[in-house]
Coordinates of C-alpha atoms in Angstrom, one line a residue:
Chain A
M1 CA 0.0 0.0 0.0
T2 CA 2.6 2.5 1.1
K3 CA 4.9 1.4 -1.7
T4 CA 2.1 1.9 -4.4
L5 CA 1.1 5.2 -3.0
S6 CA 4.7 6.5 -2.8
W7 CA 5.1 5.4 -6.5
I8 CA 2.0 7.2 -7.5
F9 CA 3.1 10.4 -5.7
S10 CA 6.6 10.3 -7.2
L11 CA 5.1 9.8 -10.6
L12 CA 2.8 12.7 -10.0
A13 CA 5.7 14.9 -9.0
V14 CA 7.7 14.0 -12.1
A15 CA 4.7 14.4 -14.3
T16 CA 4.0 17.8 -12.9
M17 CA 7.6 18.9 -13.8
G18 CA 7.3 17.4 -17.2
L19 CA 3.9 19.0 -17.9
L20 CA 5.3 22.4 -16.7
L21 CA 8.2 22.2 -19.1
A22 CA 6.0 21.0 -21.9
I23 CA 3.5 23.9 -21.4
F24 CA 6.3 26.5 -21.2
I25 CA 7.9 25.2 -24.4
W26 CA 4.6 24.9 -26.2
Q27 CA 3.4 28.4 -25.1
S28 CA 6.7 30.0 -26.1
V29 CA 6.8 28.5 -29.6
P30 CA 5.5 31.7 -31.3
V31 CA 8.4 33.8 -30.1
W32 CA 11.0 31.1 -31.1
K33 CA 9.4 31.1 -34.6
H34 CA 9.4 34.9 -34.6
E35 CA 12.9 35.6 -33.3
G36 CA 14.8 32.4 -33.7
W37 CA 18.0 32.3 -31.8
G38 CA 17.8 36.1 -31.8
Y39 CA 15.5 35.7 -28.8
L40 CA 18.5 34.7 -26.8
L41 CA 21.1 36.8 -28.4
E42 CA 19.4 40.1 -29.3
K43 CA 20.0 43.1 -27.0
K44 CA 16.7 45.0 -27.5
W45 CA 13.3 44.3 -26.0
Y46 CA 10.6 46.6 -27.5
F47 CA 7.3 44.9 -27.3
R48 CA 5.3 47.3 -29.4
Q49 CA 7.7 46.8 -32.3
H50 CA 7.7 43.1 -31.6
E51 CA 11.4 43.0 -30.9
F52 CA 12.2 40.5 -28.2
G53 CA 15.8 40.0 -27.0
V54 CA 16.4 38.7 -23.6
L55 CA 20.1 39.4 -23.2
P56 CA 19.8 42.5 -21.0
M57 CA 17.6 40.6 -18.6
V58 CA 19.8 37.6 -18.5
Y59 CA 22.7 40.0 -17.8
G60 CA 20.7 41.6 -15.0
T61 CA 19.9 38.3 -13.4
L62 CA 23.5 37.1 -13.6
V63 CA 24.9 40.4 -12.2
V64 CA 22.6 40.6 -9.2
S65 CA 23.1 37.0 -8.4
F66 CA 26.9 37.4 -8.8
I67 CA 27.0 40.4 -6.4
A68 CA 24.9 38.4 -4.0
L69 CA 27.2 35.4 -4.0
V70 CA 30.4 37.5 -3.7
L71 CA 29.0 39.2 -0.6
A72 CA 27.1 36.2 1.0
V73 CA 29.5 33.3 0.4
P74 CA 32.6 34.4 2.4
V75 CA 30.4 35.6 5.2
G76 CA 28.2 32.5 5.1
W77 CA 31.2 30.1 5.1
G78 CA 32.8 32.0 7.9
A79 CA 29.6 31.9 10.0
A80 CA 29.2 28.2 9.2
I81 CA 32.8 27.4 10.4
F82 CA 32.0 29.3 13.6
T83 CA 28.7 27.6 14.3
S84 CA 29.9 24.1 13.4
E85 CA 33.4 24.1 14.8
Y86 CA 33.5 26.6 17.7
L87 CA 30.0 26.8 19.2
P88 CA 28.9 24.2 21.8
R89 CA 26.2 21.9 20.6
R90 CA 23.2 23.6 22.3
L91 CA 24.2 27.1 21.3
R92 CA 24.8 25.9 17.8
M93 CA 21.3 24.6 17.4
A94 CA 19.9 27.9 18.8
V95 CA 21.9 30.0 16.4
K96 CA 21.1 27.6 13.5
V97 CA 17.3 27.9 14.2
L98 CA 17.6 31.7 14.2
I99 CA 19.5 31.7 10.9
E100 CA 17.0 29.3 9.4
L101 CA 14.1 31.6 10.5
L102 CA 15.8 34.3 8.5
A103 CA 15.5 32.0 5.4
G104 CA 11.7 31.9 6.0
V105 CA 11.2 35.6 5.9
P106 CA 9.1 36.5 2.8
G107 CA 10.8 38.4 0.0
V108 CA 8.5 41.3 0.2
I109 CA 9.6 42.0 3.8
Y110 CA 13.2 42.2 2.6
G111 CA 12.1 44.3 -0.3
L112 CA 10.5 46.8 2.0
L113 CA 13.7 47.0 4.1
G114 CA 15.5 47.5 0.8
I115 CA 13.3 50.5 0.0
L116 CA 13.5 51.9 3.5
L117 CA 17.2 51.6 4.0
L118 CA 19.3 50.1 1.3
R119 CA 18.2 52.3 -1.6
D120 CA 19.3 55.4 0.3
W121 CA 22.6 53.9 1.5
V122 CA 23.6 52.9 -2.0
Y123 CA 22.4 56.2 -3.4
D124 CA 24.3 58.3 -0.9
G125 CA 27.2 55.9 -0.3
F126 CA 28.2 55.8 -4.0
E127 CA 27.3 59.4 -4.7
K128 CA 30.7 60.3 -6.2
F129 CA 30.0 57.7 -9.0
E130 CA 26.7 59.6 -9.7
P131 CA 24.1 56.9 -9.8
L132 CA 20.9 58.4 -11.2
S133 CA 18.8 56.9 -8.4
G134 CA 19.0 54.4 -5.6
D135 CA 17.4 51.7 -7.7
T136 CA 20.5 49.9 -9.0
L137 CA 21.7 46.4 -9.8
L138 CA 24.0 46.8 -6.9
T139 CA 21.1 47.5 -4.5
A140 CA 19.3 44.4 -5.7
G141 CA 22.5 42.4 -5.3
I142 CA 23.2 43.5 -1.8
L143 CA 19.6 42.8 -0.8
L144 CA 19.8 39.4 -2.4
A145 CA 23.0 38.7 -0.5
V146 CA 21.2 39.2 2.8
M147 CA 18.4 36.9 1.6
I148 CA 20.6 34.0 0.5
L149 CA 23.0 34.2 3.4
P150 CA 20.9 31.8 5.6
T151 CA 20.9 29.2 2.8
V152 CA 24.7 29.4 2.6
V153 CA 25.2 29.3 6.3
T154 CA 22.9 26.4 7.1
L155 CA 24.0 24.2 4.2
S156 CA 27.7 24.8 4.8
D157 CA 27.2 24.1 8.5
D158 CA 25.6 20.8 7.6
A159 CA 28.4 20.0 5.3
L160 CA 31.1 20.7 7.9
R161 CA 29.2 18.8 10.6
S162 CA 29.1 15.7 8.4
I163 CA 32.8 15.3 8.6
P164 CA 33.4 12.7 11.4
S165 CA 34.8 14.0 14.7
A166 CA 37.5 11.3 14.5
Q167 CA 39.1 13.3 11.8
R168 CA 39.4 16.4 14.0
L169 CA 40.6 14.3 16.9
A170 CA 43.3 12.6 14.8
A171 CA 44.4 16.0 13.5
R172 CA 44.7 17.4 16.9
G173 CA 46.5 14.3 18.0
L174 CA 49.1 14.9 15.3
G175 CA 49.8 18.3 16.8
L176 CA 47.8 20.6 14.5
T177 CA 46.2 23.6 16.2
R178 CA 42.4 23.9 16.1
A179 CA 42.5 26.5 13.3
E180 CA 44.9 24.3 11.3
S181 CA 42.7 21.2 11.7
I182 CA 39.7 23.1 10.5
L183 CA 41.4 24.8 7.6
F184 CA 43.5 21.8 6.4
I185 CA 41.4 18.8 7.4
V186 CA 37.7 19.6 7.8
V187 CA 37.2 22.3 5.2
P188 CA 38.9 20.4 2.3
Q189 CA 36.8 17.3 3.1
A190 CA 33.6 19.3 3.2
R191 CA 34.4 21.2 -0.1
R192 CA 31.7 19.4 -2.1
G193 CA 29.0 20.4 0.5
L194 CA 30.4 23.9 0.6
G195 CA 30.3 24.2 -3.1
A196 CA 26.7 22.8 -3.2
S197 CA 25.7 25.5 -0.7
V198 CA 26.9 28.1 -3.2
L199 CA 25.0 26.6 -6.1
L200 CA 21.8 26.2 -4.2
A201 CA 22.0 29.8 -3.0
L202 CA 22.6 30.8 -6.6
G203 CA 19.4 29.0 -7.6
R204 CA 17.5 31.0 -5.0
A205 CA 19.1 34.3 -5.9
M206 CA 18.2 33.9 -9.6
G207 CA 14.6 33.0 -8.8
E208 CA 13.9 35.7 -6.2
T209 CA 11.3 38.1 -7.4
T210 CA 9.5 40.6 -5.2
A211 CA 12.5 42.0 -3.3
V212 CA 14.4 42.5 -6.5
F213 CA 11.4 44.0 -8.3
L214 CA 11.2 46.7 -5.6
V215 CA 14.8 47.9 -5.8
V216 CA 16.3 47.0 -9.2
G217 CA 14.7 50.0 -11.1
R218 CA 13.1 47.9 -13.9
Q219 CA 14.9 49.6 -16.7
D220 CA 14.8 47.7 -20.0
N221 CA 17.6 47.3 -22.4
N222 CA 20.3 48.2 -20.0
L223 CA 23.3 46.2 -21.3
P224 CA 26.7 47.8 -20.9
D225 CA 29.2 47.4 -23.8
N226 CA 31.5 45.7 -21.4
W227 CA 29.8 43.0 -19.4
F228 CA 32.4 43.3 -16.7
S229 CA 32.0 47.0 -16.2
L230 CA 31.6 47.8 -12.5
R231 CA 30.1 51.2 -13.1
A232 CA 27.1 49.5 -14.8
W233 CA 26.2 48.0 -11.5
L234 CA 25.1 51.5 -10.3
D235 CA 22.5 51.8 -13.1
S236 CA 19.0 50.6 -13.0
G237 CA 18.4 47.3 -14.7
Q238 CA 15.9 44.5 -15.3
T239 CA 16.1 40.9 -14.2
I240 CA 14.1 38.1 -15.7
T241 CA 11.9 37.9 -12.6
S242 CA 11.3 41.6 -12.4
K243 CA 10.1 41.6 -16.0
L244 CA 7.9 38.6 -15.3
V245 CA 5.9 40.4 -12.6
S246 CA 5.7 43.7 -14.3
S247 CA 2.5 45.0 -15.8
E248 CA 3.7 43.8 -19.2
T249 CA 2.3 40.4 -18.5
N250 CA -1.2 41.8 -18.5
I251 CA -0.5 43.5 -21.9
A252 CA 1.1 40.5 -23.4
Y253 CA -1.9 38.3 -22.8
G254 CA -3.8 37.8 -26.1
D255 CA -0.9 38.6 -28.3
A256 CA 0.7 35.2 -29.1
I257 CA 4.2 36.4 -29.9
H258 CA 4.4 38.8 -26.9
W259 CA 2.9 36.2 -24.6
G260 CA 5.3 33.6 -26.0
A261 CA 8.2 36.0 -25.2
I262 CA 7.0 36.4 -21.6
V263 CA 6.6 32.6 -21.2
G264 CA 10.0 32.1 -22.8
L265 CA 11.5 34.2 -20.1
G266 CA 10.0 31.8 -17.6
L267 CA 11.5 28.9 -19.5
I268 CA 14.9 30.5 -19.5
L269 CA 14.7 31.2 -15.8
L270 CA 13.5 27.6 -15.1
V271 CA 16.5 26.3 -17.0
M272 CA 19.0 28.6 -15.2
T273 CA 17.7 27.9 -11.7
G274 CA 17.2 24.2 -12.6
A275 CA 20.8 23.9 -13.7
A276 CA 22.1 25.5 -10.6
T277 CA 20.0 23.4 -8.3
L278 CA 20.7 20.1 -10.1
L279 CA 24.4 20.8 -10.2
G280 CA 24.3 21.7 -6.5
T281 CA 22.4 18.5 -5.6
A282 CA 24.8 16.4 -7.8
F283 CA 27.7 18.0 -6.0
T284 CA 26.5 16.9 -2.5
R285 CA 25.6 13.4 -3.6
K286 CA 29.1 12.3 -4.8
P287 CA 31.2 10.5 -2.1
H288 CA 33.8 12.6 -0.3
A289 CA 37.2 12.6 -1.9
Chain B
M1 CA -1.8 5.9 6.0
K2 CA -5.5 6.7 5.7
P3 CA -6.2 8.0 2.2
F4 CA -9.8 8.4 2.9
S5 CA -9.6 11.1 5.6
F6 CA -7.1 12.9 3.5
L7 CA -9.4 12.9 0.4
T8 CA -12.4 13.9 2.5
A9 CA -10.5 16.8 4.0
L10 CA -9.5 17.9 0.5
A11 CA -13.1 17.8 -0.7
I12 CA -14.4 19.7 2.2
A13 CA -11.7 22.3 1.9
G14 CA -12.4 22.6 -1.8
S15 CA -16.1 23.2 -1.3
L16 CA -15.5 25.8 1.3
V17 CA -13.3 27.7 -1.0
S18 CA -15.7 27.6 -3.9
T19 CA -18.7 28.7 -1.8
A20 CA -16.8 31.6 -0.3
A21 CA -15.8 32.7 -3.8
A22 CA -19.3 32.6 -5.2
D23 CA -20.6 35.4 -3.0
T24 CA -17.5 37.6 -3.1
L25 CA -17.6 40.7 -5.2
K26 CA -14.1 40.9 -6.7
I27 CA -12.7 44.2 -8.1
N28 CA -9.2 44.8 -9.5
G29 CA -7.3 47.6 -11.4
S30 CA -6.0 51.1 -11.2
T31 CA -4.4 52.3 -7.9
T32 CA -5.9 55.7 -8.6
V33 CA -9.5 54.6 -8.7
N34 CA -8.8 52.1 -5.9
L35 CA -8.7 54.9 -3.2
V36 CA -12.4 55.6 -3.8
V37 CA -13.6 52.1 -4.5
A38 CA -11.7 50.7 -1.5
E39 CA -13.4 53.2 0.8
A40 CA -16.8 52.5 -0.7
A41 CA -16.1 48.8 -0.2
E42 CA -15.4 49.5 3.5
I43 CA -18.7 51.2 3.9
L44 CA -20.7 48.5 2.0
R45 CA -18.9 45.8 4.0
A46 CA -20.0 47.4 7.3
E47 CA -23.5 48.5 6.3
N48 CA -24.7 46.0 3.7
K49 CA -22.6 43.0 4.9
L50 CA -21.2 42.5 1.4
D51 CA -18.1 40.5 0.9
I52 CA -15.8 42.5 -1.3
Q53 CA -12.2 42.1 -2.4
V54 CA -10.5 45.0 -3.9
D55 CA -7.0 44.5 -5.5
T56 CA -4.7 46.6 -7.6
Q57 CA -2.7 44.1 -9.7
G58 CA -1.3 45.5 -12.9
G59 CA -3.1 48.9 -12.8
S60 CA -5.7 49.7 -15.5
A61 CA -4.4 47.0 -17.8
G62 CA -4.8 44.5 -15.0
G63 CA -8.3 45.7 -14.4
I64 CA -9.2 45.2 -18.1
S65 CA -7.6 41.8 -18.5
M66 CA -8.9 40.3 -15.3
L67 CA -12.5 41.6 -16.1
A68 CA -12.3 40.1 -19.5
D69 CA -11.1 36.8 -18.2
G70 CA -14.0 36.7 -15.7
L71 CA -11.7 36.8 -12.7
V72 CA -13.4 39.9 -11.3
Q73 CA -16.8 41.4 -11.7
L74 CA -15.6 45.0 -11.9
G75 CA -12.4 46.5 -13.2
M76 CA -11.1 49.9 -12.2
I77 CA -9.5 51.9 -14.9
S78 CA -8.1 55.5 -15.1
K79 CA -8.3 55.8 -18.9
H80 CA -10.7 54.8 -21.6
V81 CA -10.9 51.3 -23.0
S82 CA -8.9 51.5 -26.2
D83 CA -9.6 49.9 -29.5
D84 CA -6.7 47.6 -28.9
D85 CA -8.3 46.4 -25.7
K86 CA -11.5 45.8 -27.5
A87 CA -9.8 43.9 -30.3
K88 CA -8.0 41.7 -27.8
Y89 CA -11.2 40.7 -26.1
P90 CA -13.8 40.7 -28.9
K91 CA -16.4 38.7 -26.9
V92 CA -16.4 41.1 -23.9
N93 CA -18.9 43.9 -23.8
F94 CA -17.0 46.6 -21.9
V95 CA -19.3 49.1 -20.2
E96 CA -17.6 52.2 -18.9
N97 CA -19.3 53.5 -15.8
T98 CA -17.5 56.8 -15.1
I99 CA -17.6 57.9 -11.5
G100 CA -15.3 60.9 -11.5
V101 CA -12.5 62.8 -13.1
D102 CA -8.8 63.1 -12.3
S103 CA -5.8 64.7 -13.9
V104 CA -2.3 63.5 -14.5
A105 CA 0.5 65.8 -13.4
I106 CA 4.1 65.8 -14.3
I107 CA 5.7 65.8 -10.9
V108 CA 9.2 66.6 -9.9
S109 CA 11.3 66.3 -6.7
K110 CA 11.8 69.2 -4.3
D111 CA 15.3 70.0 -5.6
V112 CA 14.0 70.4 -9.2
W113 CA 11.3 72.7 -8.0
D114 CA 13.8 74.7 -6.0
N115 CA 16.0 74.9 -9.1
G116 CA 13.3 76.9 -10.7
V117 CA 11.6 74.4 -13.0
R118 CA 7.9 75.2 -12.8
A119 CA 6.3 74.3 -16.2
L120 CA 7.0 72.2 -19.3
S121 CA 5.6 72.2 -22.8
K122 CA 4.5 69.3 -24.9
Q123 CA 7.7 69.6 -27.0
Q124 CA 9.9 69.6 -23.9
L125 CA 8.2 66.5 -22.5
K126 CA 8.7 64.9 -25.9
D127 CA 12.4 65.7 -25.9
I128 CA 12.8 64.4 -22.3
Y129 CA 10.9 61.3 -23.1
E130 CA 13.1 60.6 -26.2
G131 CA 16.3 61.3 -24.3
K132 CA 17.2 64.5 -26.2
I133 CA 17.0 66.6 -23.1
T134 CA 18.8 65.1 -20.1
N135 CA 19.5 68.1 -17.9
W136 CA 17.1 70.4 -16.1
N137 CA 19.1 73.5 -17.1
Q138 CA 17.8 72.9 -20.7
V139 CA 14.2 73.4 -19.6
G140 CA 14.4 76.4 -17.2
G141 CA 16.5 75.1 -14.3
A142 CA 19.1 77.6 -13.0
K143 CA 21.7 75.0 -12.1
S144 CA 22.9 71.9 -14.0
Q145 CA 21.1 68.9 -12.7
R146 CA 20.5 65.6 -14.4
I147 CA 17.0 64.4 -15.1
A148 CA 16.1 61.2 -13.4
F149 CA 13.0 60.2 -15.3
F150 CA 10.9 57.4 -13.8
N151 CA 8.5 56.2 -16.5
K152 CA 5.1 54.8 -15.5
E153 CA 4.9 51.2 -16.7
P154 CA 3.1 50.6 -20.0
G155 CA -0.5 49.6 -19.2
R156 CA -0.9 52.1 -16.4
G157 CA -3.7 54.5 -17.0
T158 CA -1.5 57.4 -16.0
W159 CA 1.0 56.5 -18.7
E160 CA -1.6 56.2 -21.4
V161 CA -3.1 59.6 -20.6
F162 CA 0.4 61.0 -20.8
V163 CA 1.3 59.5 -24.2
H164 CA -2.1 60.4 -25.5
W165 CA -1.4 64.0 -25.0
V166 CA 2.2 64.0 -26.1
Y167 CA 2.0 61.6 -29.0
G168 CA -1.6 61.2 -29.9
S169 CA -1.9 57.5 -29.0
P170 CA 0.1 54.8 -27.1
K171 CA 1.0 53.2 -30.4
A172 CA 2.6 56.4 -31.7
A173 CA 4.8 56.7 -28.6
P174 CA 8.4 55.6 -29.2
Q175 CA 9.7 52.7 -27.3
V176 CA 12.1 54.0 -24.6
S177 CA 13.9 52.4 -21.7
F178 CA 13.7 54.3 -18.4
P179 CA 13.5 52.9 -14.9
E180 CA 9.9 52.1 -14.5
V181 CA 7.5 52.7 -11.6
G182 CA 4.1 51.1 -11.0
G183 CA 1.5 52.3 -8.5
N184 CA 1.0 55.8 -7.3
E185 CA 2.6 55.2 -3.9
E186 CA 5.7 53.9 -5.4
T187 CA 5.9 56.7 -7.9
R188 CA 5.6 59.4 -5.3
N189 CA 8.1 57.8 -2.9
K190 CA 10.8 57.2 -5.6
V191 CA 10.4 60.8 -7.0
A192 CA 10.5 62.2 -3.5
G193 CA 13.7 60.2 -2.6
T194 CA 15.7 60.9 -5.8
R195 CA 17.6 64.0 -6.8
G196 CA 16.5 65.5 -10.1
A197 CA 13.6 63.1 -10.4
M198 CA 10.5 63.4 -12.5
S199 CA 7.5 61.2 -13.3
Q200 CA 3.9 61.1 -14.3
L201 CA 1.4 60.8 -11.4
S202 CA -2.2 61.4 -10.6
A203 CA -2.3 65.1 -9.7
S204 CA -4.1 64.4 -6.4
W205 CA -1.0 62.7 -5.1
A206 CA 1.3 65.7 -5.6
D207 CA 1.5 67.0 -2.1
G208 CA 3.5 70.2 -2.8
Q209 CA 5.9 69.3 0.0
K210 CA 8.0 66.4 -1.3
V211 CA 6.7 66.2 -4.8
F212 CA 5.5 69.1 -6.9
A213 CA 3.2 69.2 -9.9
L214 CA 4.5 71.2 -12.9
A215 CA 2.2 73.5 -14.9
M216 CA 1.7 72.6 -18.6
V217 CA 2.6 75.1 -21.2
L218 CA 0.0 75.0 -24.0
D219 CA 0.7 75.6 -27.7
D220 CA -0.4 79.2 -27.3
G221 CA 2.1 79.8 -24.5
R222 CA -0.4 79.8 -21.7
K223 CA 0.7 78.0 -18.5
V224 CA -2.1 76.0 -16.9
E225 CA -2.0 74.2 -13.6
S226 CA -4.1 71.2 -12.8
T227 CA -6.7 73.1 -10.7
N228 CA -10.3 71.9 -10.6
E229 CA -11.3 74.9 -12.6
N230 CA -8.8 74.2 -15.4
I231 CA -9.9 70.5 -15.5
A232 CA -13.6 71.4 -15.6
N233 CA -13.2 73.9 -18.5
K234 CA -10.7 71.5 -20.1
T235 CA -7.8 73.9 -20.5
Y236 CA -5.6 71.5 -18.5
P237 CA -4.8 68.9 -21.2
L238 CA -4.1 65.8 -19.1
S239 CA -7.5 65.0 -17.5
R240 CA -9.0 61.5 -17.5
P241 CA -12.1 59.7 -16.4
L242 CA -12.1 57.5 -13.4
T243 CA -14.1 54.5 -14.4
V244 CA -15.5 51.3 -13.0
L245 CA -15.7 48.8 -15.8
S246 CA -18.2 46.0 -16.1
N247 CA -18.8 43.2 -18.7
G248 CA -22.3 44.2 -19.9
P249 CA -24.5 46.2 -17.5
A250 CA -23.6 45.5 -13.9
T251 CA -25.8 43.2 -11.9
G252 CA -26.2 41.9 -8.4
T253 CA -23.6 43.0 -5.8
A254 CA -21.6 44.7 -8.6
K255 CA -24.6 46.9 -9.3
T256 CA -25.0 47.7 -5.6
M257 CA -21.4 48.9 -5.6
L258 CA -21.8 50.9 -8.7
D259 CA -25.1 52.5 -7.5
F260 CA -23.4 53.5 -4.3
L261 CA -20.4 55.1 -6.1
L262 CA -22.8 57.2 -8.2
S263 CA -25.0 58.1 -5.2
E264 CA -24.6 61.4 -3.5
R265 CA -22.8 59.8 -0.6
G266 CA -20.5 57.8 -2.9
Q267 CA -19.7 60.9 -4.9
T268 CA -18.4 62.7 -1.8
L269 CA -15.6 60.2 -1.7
L270 CA -14.0 61.6 -4.8
P271 CA -13.2 65.1 -3.6
K272 CA -12.0 63.5 -0.3
H273 CA -9.2 61.8 -2.3
G274 CA -8.4 64.9 -4.4
Y275 CA -10.5 64.0 -7.4
M276 CA -13.5 65.7 -9.0
N277 CA -16.9 64.2 -8.9
L278 CA -19.3 64.2 -11.7
K279 CA -21.2 67.3 -10.4
A280 CA -17.9 69.3 -10.2
V281 CA -17.2 68.8 -13.9
G282 CA -20.8 69.5 -14.8
G283 CA -21.5 66.0 -16.2
Q284 CA -19.3 66.4 -19.3
K285 CA -17.8 63.4 -21.0
Y286 CA -14.1 62.7 -20.6

């Protein structure tokens, strides 16, 4: 009975995913026909002229996620080493619960904090680079960093804890200091788990919607000539998610190509987050080196 | 594992949701019209025990599309239903029930106002919109100051009224890429908190303390402000109807809501939120 049911439910889950992909592909067919590969490679999105190029939005998504990772990963790993290696067991659980609570705070709450505080900090703090407003890719990236930090911390902490204590004891017995045993014995063995925490956090960062929507500025077609230009981070931009929740979705409905372009954005996002998550999961599964 | 209890629970939950939805009057659309309708809904909830949900997803375009899809009984729009909208939903019989009139203002932040910019012409707006003018000193500002233009999202009633005046129709407007803003609250806050900022906003939201409404310079050189008088005699060019949209004539609870909005008591809600009621504009068409 249990076995049959669990089979049915697993099949249901797989079928849902398959159906989802199928619908997204089917609904976005008009735009692929209309734009071809240009849909992925063109730099302009002008829906009234039926020009749909997603590159600036892919750029926006990648940049804000990258900023978030750069800020959140070192802090998260550091915090995880502290909670797993230095804190006594009870205290560790308390801190971990608090951090995991942070992960459960809805995006819109972070977004409001972003509007209240972060926009002004970025706007005033980077004044000499003359940002046009406080709504920038950087603002969104910093906000996302705060949001993905709990994911990084808690997954890294699990990874570090999964290394057997015997390893630490042996290291200490051989005369290594505590810091040395952590850095040269524990961390290298947990590197897969630590890497997975980054990839899973990346998946969350790319998919986050409301908070980004509120502070990214939602400016279309903002693609710098040089993808690695740092100054461009202080301009407003558009991410895939901020486009998807904009009012354009209402306008697109009923126009097959435009609607296809919007659904296609969903498909691209699904592939991007899916890849990060799958890669992250595969990373953890492999046996430790 | 008891699959029965689980399924029963599901069925009960499902029936609860569907009965609750059946009696609920659902309304969605423009944040501008929402101020009035939300307050009317409060009154009808308390006095007539009506179950009403008012939402502002997607502004006027959201109101139109959700009405057309049958998700709501009334849509709130702060513009006219365009031919495009009608073409998109050929089976829907849009009925515009206008409840009042509002104007769209071009608003600027305090530093722009203090810099001496007080009025803009249609040509100047066009040049700013097309990115030919990027500094306030090109349009009357004493000091050099970059223009931080926040464009209302396409589909917003405010935006459509703006491009109607400047370009004749939304279709004729060039595609531009500025940072975009959605609802009125967001627009006001972002303009208030940004140096050199400008956007389009319902005039009633321009408080004259943090954000300021510019006068419009007409073709004959006259400067007109968005006062009630100028809106009523139509010299101010950016006025618009505040409309509650129904699919066919409103019936049932939707009609109760509409009748209340058009009643004397309902009409007093409009000036309360800075709009003009039908009496104040002398019953003209907008």
